[in-house]
Coordinates of C-alpha atoms in Angstrom, one line a residue:
M22 CA 10.3 -11.1 31.9
L23 CA 12.9 -10.7 28.7
E24 CA 11.2 -14.5 27.4
R25 CA 7.4 -12.9 27.9
L26 CA 9.1 -9.5 25.6
R27 CA 10.7 -12.2 22.9
G28 CA 7.5 -13.2 22.7
R29 CA 6.1 -10.5 21.6
R30 CA 5.6 -9.9 17.6
P31 CA 9.0 -9.5 16.0
A32 CA 10.2 -6.1 14.4
S33 CA 10.2 -5.6 10.6
G34 CA 12.6 -8.2 9.0
G35 CA 11.5 -10.9 11.9
R36 CA 14.6 -9.5 13.9
W37 CA 13.5 -9.1 17.9
D38 CA 14.0 -4.9 18.5
A39 CA 16.6 -4.0 20.6
S40 CA 14.5 -1.3 21.3
L41 CA 12.4 -3.2 23.8
L42 CA 15.1 -3.0 26.3
S43 CA 15.5 0.1 27.1
P44 CA 13.5 0.3 30.4
V45 CA 15.9 -2.2 31.7
V46 CA 18.8 -0.1 30.6
L47 CA 17.1 3.2 31.8
T48 CA 16.9 1.3 35.2
I49 CA 20.5 -0.2 36.0
L50 CA 21.5 3.1 34.2
V51 CA 19.4 5.2 37.4
A52 CA 20.4 2.7 39.8
A53 CA 24.1 2.7 39.9
L54 CA 24.3 6.8 39.6
A55 CA 22.3 6.4 42.8
F56 CA 24.6 4.4 44.6
S57 CA 27.3 5.6 43.0
T58 CA 26.8 9.6 43.2
P59 CA 27.1 11.4 46.7
R60 CA 23.5 12.2 48.3
Q61 CA 22.8 15.6 47.2
I62 CA 22.6 14.9 43.2
A63 CA 19.6 12.3 43.8
F64 CA 19.7 10.5 40.5
S65 CA 17.1 8.1 42.3
R66 CA 13.9 10.2 41.6
L67 CA 14.6 9.6 38.1
L68 CA 13.1 5.8 38.9
P69 CA 9.8 6.4 38.1
A70 CA 10.3 7.5 34.4
A71 CA 11.8 3.5 33.8
P72 CA 7.9 2.0 34.5
A73 CA 6.7 5.0 32.4
L74 CA 8.9 4.3 29.2
A75 CA 8.1 0.3 29.6
A76 CA 4.2 1.2 29.0
A77 CA 5.0 2.1 25.8
M78 CA 6.7 -0.8 24.9
W79 CA 6.0 -3.8 27.2
P80 CA 2.4 -5.6 28.2
V81 CA 0.9 -5.3 31.7
L82 CA 2.8 -7.5 33.7
P83 CA 6.5 -6.8 32.8
T84 CA 5.7 -3.3 33.6
I85 CA 4.3 -3.7 36.8
L86 CA 7.9 -6.3 37.8
L87 CA 10.0 -3.4 36.6
G88 CA 8.1 -1.0 38.5
T89 CA 7.9 -3.6 41.6
F90 CA 12.0 -3.7 40.7
C91 CA 12.6 0.0 40.6
L92 CA 10.8 -0.1 44.4
L93 CA 13.1 -2.4 45.3
V94 CA 15.8 -0.3 44.4
M95 CA 14.4 2.6 45.9
I96 CA 14.2 0.5 49.3
G97 CA 17.9 -0.1 49.6
L98 CA 18.8 2.9 49.1
G99 CA 16.9 4.4 51.5
F100 CA 18.5 2.0 53.9
I101 CA 22.0 3.7 52.9
Y102 CA 20.4 7.8 52.4
T103 CA 18.3 7.8 55.5
D104 CA 17.6 11.3 54.3
L105 CA 17.0 10.7 50.8
G106 CA 13.0 11.1 51.1
T107 CA 12.9 7.5 50.1
Q108 CA 8.8 7.5 51.0
Y109 CA 8.1 10.4 48.2
T110 CA 10.4 8.9 45.9
S111 CA 8.6 5.6 46.7
A112 CA 4.8 6.7 46.1
A113 CA 6.1 8.0 42.7
I114 CA 6.5 4.8 41.8
V115 CA 4.1 3.0 43.0
A116 CA 1.7 5.9 41.7
V117 CA 4.0 5.9 38.1
T118 CA 3.9 1.6 38.3
L119 CA -0.1 1.9 38.1
A120 CA -1.1 4.7 36.0
A121 CA 1.9 2.9 33.7
A122 CA 0.3 -0.7 33.7
Y123 CA -3.3 0.7 32.9
A124 CA -1.6 2.6 29.8
S125 CA -0.2 -0.4 28.6
H126 CA -3.3 -2.3 28.5
V127 CA -5.2 0.6 27.1
R128 CA -2.5 0.4 24.0
L129 CA -2.6 -3.4 23.8
Q130 CA -6.3 -3.1 23.9
R131 CA -5.8 -0.2 20.6
E132 CA -2.8 -2.9 19.3
E133 CA -4.7 -5.8 19.1
T134 CA -8.2 -3.7 17.4
L135 CA -5.7 -2.3 14.8
L136 CA -4.3 -5.5 14.2
N137 CA -7.8 -6.8 13.3
V138 CA -8.8 -3.7 11.3
R139 CA -5.5 -4.3 9.0
L140 CA -6.4 -8.0 8.8
V141 CA -10.3 -7.6 7.6
A142 CA -8.5 -4.2 5.1
D143 CA -5.5 -7.2 3.9
A144 CA -8.8 -9.7 3.2
A145 CA -10.4 -7.1 1.9
Q146 CA -7.6 -6.2 -0.1
K147 CA -7.2 -10.2 -1.7
V148 CA -10.7 -10.1 -2.8
L149 CA -11.4 -6.4 -4.4
L150 CA -7.3 -7.1 -5.9
R151 CA -7.2 -10.2 -5.7
P152 CA -3.4 -11.7 -6.6
L153 CA -2.9 -12.5 -10.1
P154 CA -1.0 -15.4 -11.1
P155 CA 2.4 -15.1 -13.2
R156 CA 1.1 -16.2 -16.4
I157 CA -2.2 -15.5 -18.0
G158 CA -3.1 -17.5 -21.0
G159 CA 0.4 -17.3 -22.3
V160 CA 1.2 -13.8 -21.4
E161 CA 3.5 -13.4 -18.1
I162 CA 1.5 -10.6 -15.8
E163 CA 2.5 -8.9 -12.6
S164 CA 0.8 -6.3 -10.6
L165 CA 1.7 -3.2 -7.9
Y166 CA -0.6 -1.6 -5.9
L167 CA 0.8 0.7 -2.9
A168 CA -1.6 3.0 -1.4
A169 CA -0.7 6.3 -0.3
Q170 CA -2.3 6.5 2.6
E171 CA -0.2 5.5 5.7
Q172 CA -1.7 2.0 7.0
A173 CA -3.9 1.9 4.2
R174 CA -4.4 -1.0 2.0
I175 CA -6.8 -0.3 -0.3
G176 CA -8.2 3.1 -2.2
G177 CA -9.7 4.2 -5.0
D178 CA -7.1 2.3 -7.8
F179 CA -8.2 -0.4 -9.1
Y180 CA -7.3 -3.3 -11.5
E181 CA -7.9 -6.9 -13.2
V182 CA -6.7 -9.3 -15.4
V183 CA -8.8 -12.2 -16.7
G184 CA -8.1 -15.3 -19.1
T185 CA -11.8 -15.3 -21.4
P186 CA -12.2 -17.0 -24.7
Y187 CA -11.5 -14.2 -26.5
G188 CA -7.8 -14.0 -24.7
V189 CA -6.9 -12.1 -21.8
R190 CA -8.5 -9.2 -21.1
L191 CA -7.0 -6.5 -18.5
L192 CA -8.7 -3.5 -16.6
I193 CA -6.7 -0.7 -14.6
G194 CA -9.0 2.2 -13.5
D195 CA -8.9 5.2 -11.0
V196 CA -12.2 6.4 -8.9
R197 CA -12.0 9.6 -8.6
G198 CA -13.0 10.2 -4.9
K199 CA -11.9 9.6 -1.8
G200 CA -12.8 7.4 1.5
L201 CA -14.8 4.3 1.5
S202 CA -17.1 5.3 -1.5
A203 CA -14.3 5.3 -3.9
V204 CA -13.1 1.7 -2.6
G205 CA -17.4 0.7 -3.1
A206 CA -17.0 2.2 -6.4
A207 CA -14.2 0.3 -7.8
S208 CA -15.1 -2.8 -6.0
A209 CA -18.7 -2.2 -8.2
V210 CA -16.4 -1.7 -11.4
I211 CA -14.0 -4.6 -10.8
S212 CA -16.9 -6.9 -10.1
S213 CA -18.6 -5.7 -13.2
F214 CA -15.2 -6.3 -15.0
R215 CA -14.8 -10.2 -14.0
E216 CA -18.5 -11.2 -15.9
A217 CA -18.5 -9.1 -18.9
A218 CA -14.7 -10.0 -20.0
Y219 CA -16.5 -13.6 -20.4
D220 CA -19.6 -12.9 -21.9
E221 CA -18.9 -9.8 -23.9
P222 CA -17.4 -10.1 -27.4
D223 CA -15.8 -7.1 -27.4
L224 CA -14.6 -4.4 -25.6
S225 CA -17.2 -1.7 -26.4
G226 CA -19.7 -4.1 -25.0
I227 CA -17.3 -5.2 -21.7
T228 CA -17.2 -1.0 -21.0
H229 CA -20.9 -0.2 -21.2
R230 CA -21.2 -3.0 -18.8
L231 CA -18.5 -0.8 -16.7
E232 CA -20.8 2.2 -17.4
S233 CA -24.1 0.5 -16.1
S234 CA -22.2 -0.5 -13.3
I235 CA -20.9 2.4 -11.8
I236 CA -23.8 4.2 -12.6
R237 CA -26.2 2.0 -9.9
H238 CA -23.4 1.8 -7.8
S239 CA -23.0 5.7 -7.6
A240 CA -27.3 6.1 -7.0
A241 CA -27.9 3.4 -4.8
F242 CA -24.9 5.1 -2.3
P243 CA -24.8 8.7 -2.7
G244 CA -22.5 10.3 -1.3
Q245 CA -21.1 14.1 -0.6
D246 CA -18.1 13.7 -3.5
L247 CA -21.1 12.6 -6.3
P248 CA -20.3 15.5 -8.4
E249 CA -16.6 13.6 -8.4
H250 CA -17.8 10.2 -8.0
F251 CA -16.6 9.4 -11.6
A252 CA -13.9 7.0 -12.6
T253 CA -10.7 6.3 -15.5
A254 CA -10.6 2.7 -16.9
L255 CA -8.1 1.2 -19.3
V256 CA -9.8 -2.2 -20.8
A257 CA -7.2 -4.1 -23.1
E258 CA -7.0 -7.1 -25.0
I259 CA -4.4 -10.0 -26.2
P260 CA -5.8 -12.5 -28.5
P261 CA -4.7 -16.1 -27.9
G262 CA -1.0 -16.2 -29.1
G263 CA -0.4 -12.6 -29.4
G264 CA -0.8 -11.1 -32.7
R265 CA -3.0 -7.3 -32.0
L266 CA -3.2 -5.4 -28.6
K267 CA -7.0 -4.1 -28.5
L268 CA -7.2 -1.6 -25.9
L269 CA -10.2 1.1 -25.2
N270 CA -9.3 3.8 -23.5
C271 CA -12.3 6.2 -21.0
G272 CA -9.9 9.3 -20.2
H273 CA -6.9 7.0 -18.1
P274 CA -3.2 7.7 -18.6
P275 CA -1.5 6.1 -22.2
P276 CA -0.3 2.5 -21.4
L277 CA 3.6 2.1 -22.5
L278 CA 4.6 -0.6 -24.9
V279 CA 8.0 -1.5 -25.2
H280 CA 8.9 -2.9 -29.0
G281 CA 11.1 -3.6 -30.4
G282 CA 13.7 -2.1 -27.8
E283 CA 11.9 1.2 -28.5
I284 CA 9.0 2.8 -26.5
H285 CA 6.0 3.5 -27.4
V286 CA 3.0 5.9 -25.7
L287 CA 0.0 4.4 -26.8
D288 CA -2.4 7.5 -26.9
P289 CA -6.3 6.7 -27.9
T290 CA -6.9 8.1 -31.1
T291 CA -10.3 9.1 -30.4
A292 CA -11.0 9.4 -26.9
S293 CA -13.8 7.8 -25.2
P294 CA -15.6 9.1 -21.8
P295 CA -14.5 8.3 -18.2
L296 CA -17.4 5.7 -16.6
N297 CA -19.7 7.2 -15.5
L298 CA -20.1 10.6 -17.7
A299 CA -20.8 9.0 -20.7
A300 CA -24.4 10.8 -19.9
L301 CA -22.8 13.9 -19.8
I302 CA -20.7 13.8 -23.0
G303 CA -21.9 10.7 -24.8
D304 CA -21.3 7.2 -25.0
H305 CA -18.8 6.8 -28.2
Y306 CA -16.0 4.0 -27.4
C307 CA -13.2 4.0 -30.3
V308 CA -11.1 0.7 -29.9
D309 CA -7.6 1.1 -30.9
S310 CA -5.0 -1.8 -32.2
V311 CA -1.3 -1.9 -31.7
S312 CA 1.1 -4.9 -32.8
F313 CA 2.1 -6.9 -29.9
A314 CA 4.8 -9.3 -30.5
P315 CA 7.1 -11.8 -29.3
G316 CA 9.1 -10.2 -26.7
D317 CA 7.0 -7.1 -26.2
Q318 CA 6.2 -5.6 -23.0
L319 CA 3.9 -3.5 -21.8
L320 CA 3.0 -0.9 -18.8
L321 CA -0.4 -0.1 -17.3
Y322 CA -0.5 2.0 -14.6
T323 CA -2.8 5.2 -13.2
D324 CA -2.0 8.8 -12.4
G325 CA -0.5 7.8 -9.2
V326 CA 3.4 7.3 -11.1
T327 CA 2.9 10.0 -13.4
E328 CA 1.9 12.8 -10.9
T329 CA 4.6 11.4 -8.0
R330 CA 6.8 14.6 -7.9
D331 CA 10.3 14.9 -6.2
R332 CA 11.6 18.0 -4.0
A333 CA 11.1 20.2 -6.6
G334 CA 7.7 19.6 -7.9
E335 CA 8.8 17.7 -11.0
F336 CA 6.7 14.3 -12.4
F337 CA 8.1 11.2 -12.4
P338 CA 9.3 10.8 -15.7
L339 CA 7.9 7.2 -16.5
P340 CA 8.6 7.1 -20.4
D341 CA 12.1 8.5 -20.2
W342 CA 12.5 6.0 -16.6
L343 CA 11.5 2.6 -19.0
R344 CA 13.3 3.4 -21.9
S345 CA 16.7 3.5 -19.2
Q346 CA 15.8 -0.3 -17.9
G347 CA 17.4 -3.4 -19.3
P348 CA 15.4 -6.3 -20.1
G349 CA 13.6 -8.2 -17.2
S350 CA 10.6 -10.0 -16.1
P351 CA 7.7 -7.9 -15.3
R352 CA 8.4 -8.7 -11.7
E353 CA 11.5 -6.9 -12.2
L354 CA 10.8 -4.3 -13.7
L355 CA 8.0 -3.4 -11.3
D356 CA 10.0 -3.6 -8.6
R357 CA 12.3 -1.1 -9.7
L358 CA 9.5 1.0 -10.6
H359 CA 8.6 0.7 -6.9
Q360 CA 12.1 1.5 -5.7
D361 CA 12.4 4.5 -8.2
L362 CA 9.6 5.6 -7.7
L363 CA 9.8 6.0 -3.4
H364 CA 13.8 7.2 -4.3
Y365 CA 11.9 9.7 -6.2
S366 CA 9.7 11.0 -3.9
G367 CA 11.7 11.1 -0.9
G368 CA 10.0 8.4 0.1
R369 CA 6.8 9.7 0.2
L370 CA 3.4 9.4 -2.1
D371 CA 1.2 11.5 -2.0
D372 CA -1.2 9.7 -4.7
D373 CA -2.2 5.9 -5.1
I374 CA -0.5 3.7 -7.6
A375 CA -1.1 0.8 -9.3
A376 CA 0.4 -0.5 -12.4
L377 CA 0.4 -3.3 -14.0
A378 CA 3.0 -5.3 -16.3
V379 CA 2.2 -7.5 -19.1
T380 CA 5.2 -9.4 -21.1
F381 CA 4.6 -11.3 -24.5
P382 CA 7.1 -14.2 -24.0
S383 CA 9.7 -14.8 -26.8
T384 CA 8.7 -18.0 -27.5
G385 CA 5.2 -17.4 -29.8
S386 CA 3.5 -16.5 -32.9
T387 CA 4.7 -13.2 -34.2
G388 CA 2.3 -10.4 -34.5
S389 CA 1.6 -7.9 -37.5
T390 CA 3.8 -4.9 -37.2
G391 CA 3.0 -2.0 -35.6
V392 CA 1.2 1.3 -36.0
Q393 CA -1.7 1.9 -34.1
E394 CA -5.0 2.1 -35.5
P395 CA -8.6 2.1 -34.9
L396 CA -10.8 -0.6 -35.6
A397 CA -14.5 -0.7 -37.1

């Protein structure tokens, strides 16, 4: 029986969960007390609790075997204490064991269903937010994605990075909506970006394509949250060899640039409308430019990062946090950000989080100096 239990799915970290032995421990403890204490205490009446506990963590057959063992223990006690009420406790053990076996069967079916759903969600996430190579077009890139909903794999935050003839182009955004409709809108925007990034010579053309894509998606899949169904987005371009970083910000939180050891908040010169709102406030898109030299690091993120709160309700101070970080790779930076966000929030995140860390390696051509300026 124990070998079957050890063959089950391991606990986190690959270690076998010792708590799986608790039904056995309970059975031995009750049996030892029943044999060693006076009849009047009647610890034997606790034996039905063992198979009931086993149903919560064991398969069907081990649960039945444990119930059978408890029944044999009770029969043995009946030979020692003839007036123990063996028949009533034995009937209770049989009834509880049968109910526990059925409960174990139902639990295993639900666990298998949940596992299949999670596998599908993992596959969907790999399509929607596919893993990024550690290096694209001469720059180092890493990603971070955390879904706020427990057991969730995907949400309304999204990102994508592609290498094109125009350079490395990046997208990060956040769909304002809930549920599957937000995931569908994010998928529509990402799919459009993957095509437009190769076709359009400038960031404004890409953004027009993204706008058209989310409009068509919203029209094809209307929902109750349609009035809130828009997306903030940031599109960036790093030309081959670096030099000038181009940014087009559609209502998204401004990225942070580590340049010359200083932190720069890259606010847009002129605000551009979020996706799916251009028809209301105009489709005037402003592209900004800033120096991106060897050794510089860029952090793009969604508002789930800066809106993470501590117990006092204070927002996570991302610029100050980044200023306190020493040099490191994009992966190390995002790993530290992940751990510090969890620590700051007490282990509970209230919103989805997506982040991209981009580093221009020190070996490369230097770009021009860096005051942010709009391009014509």
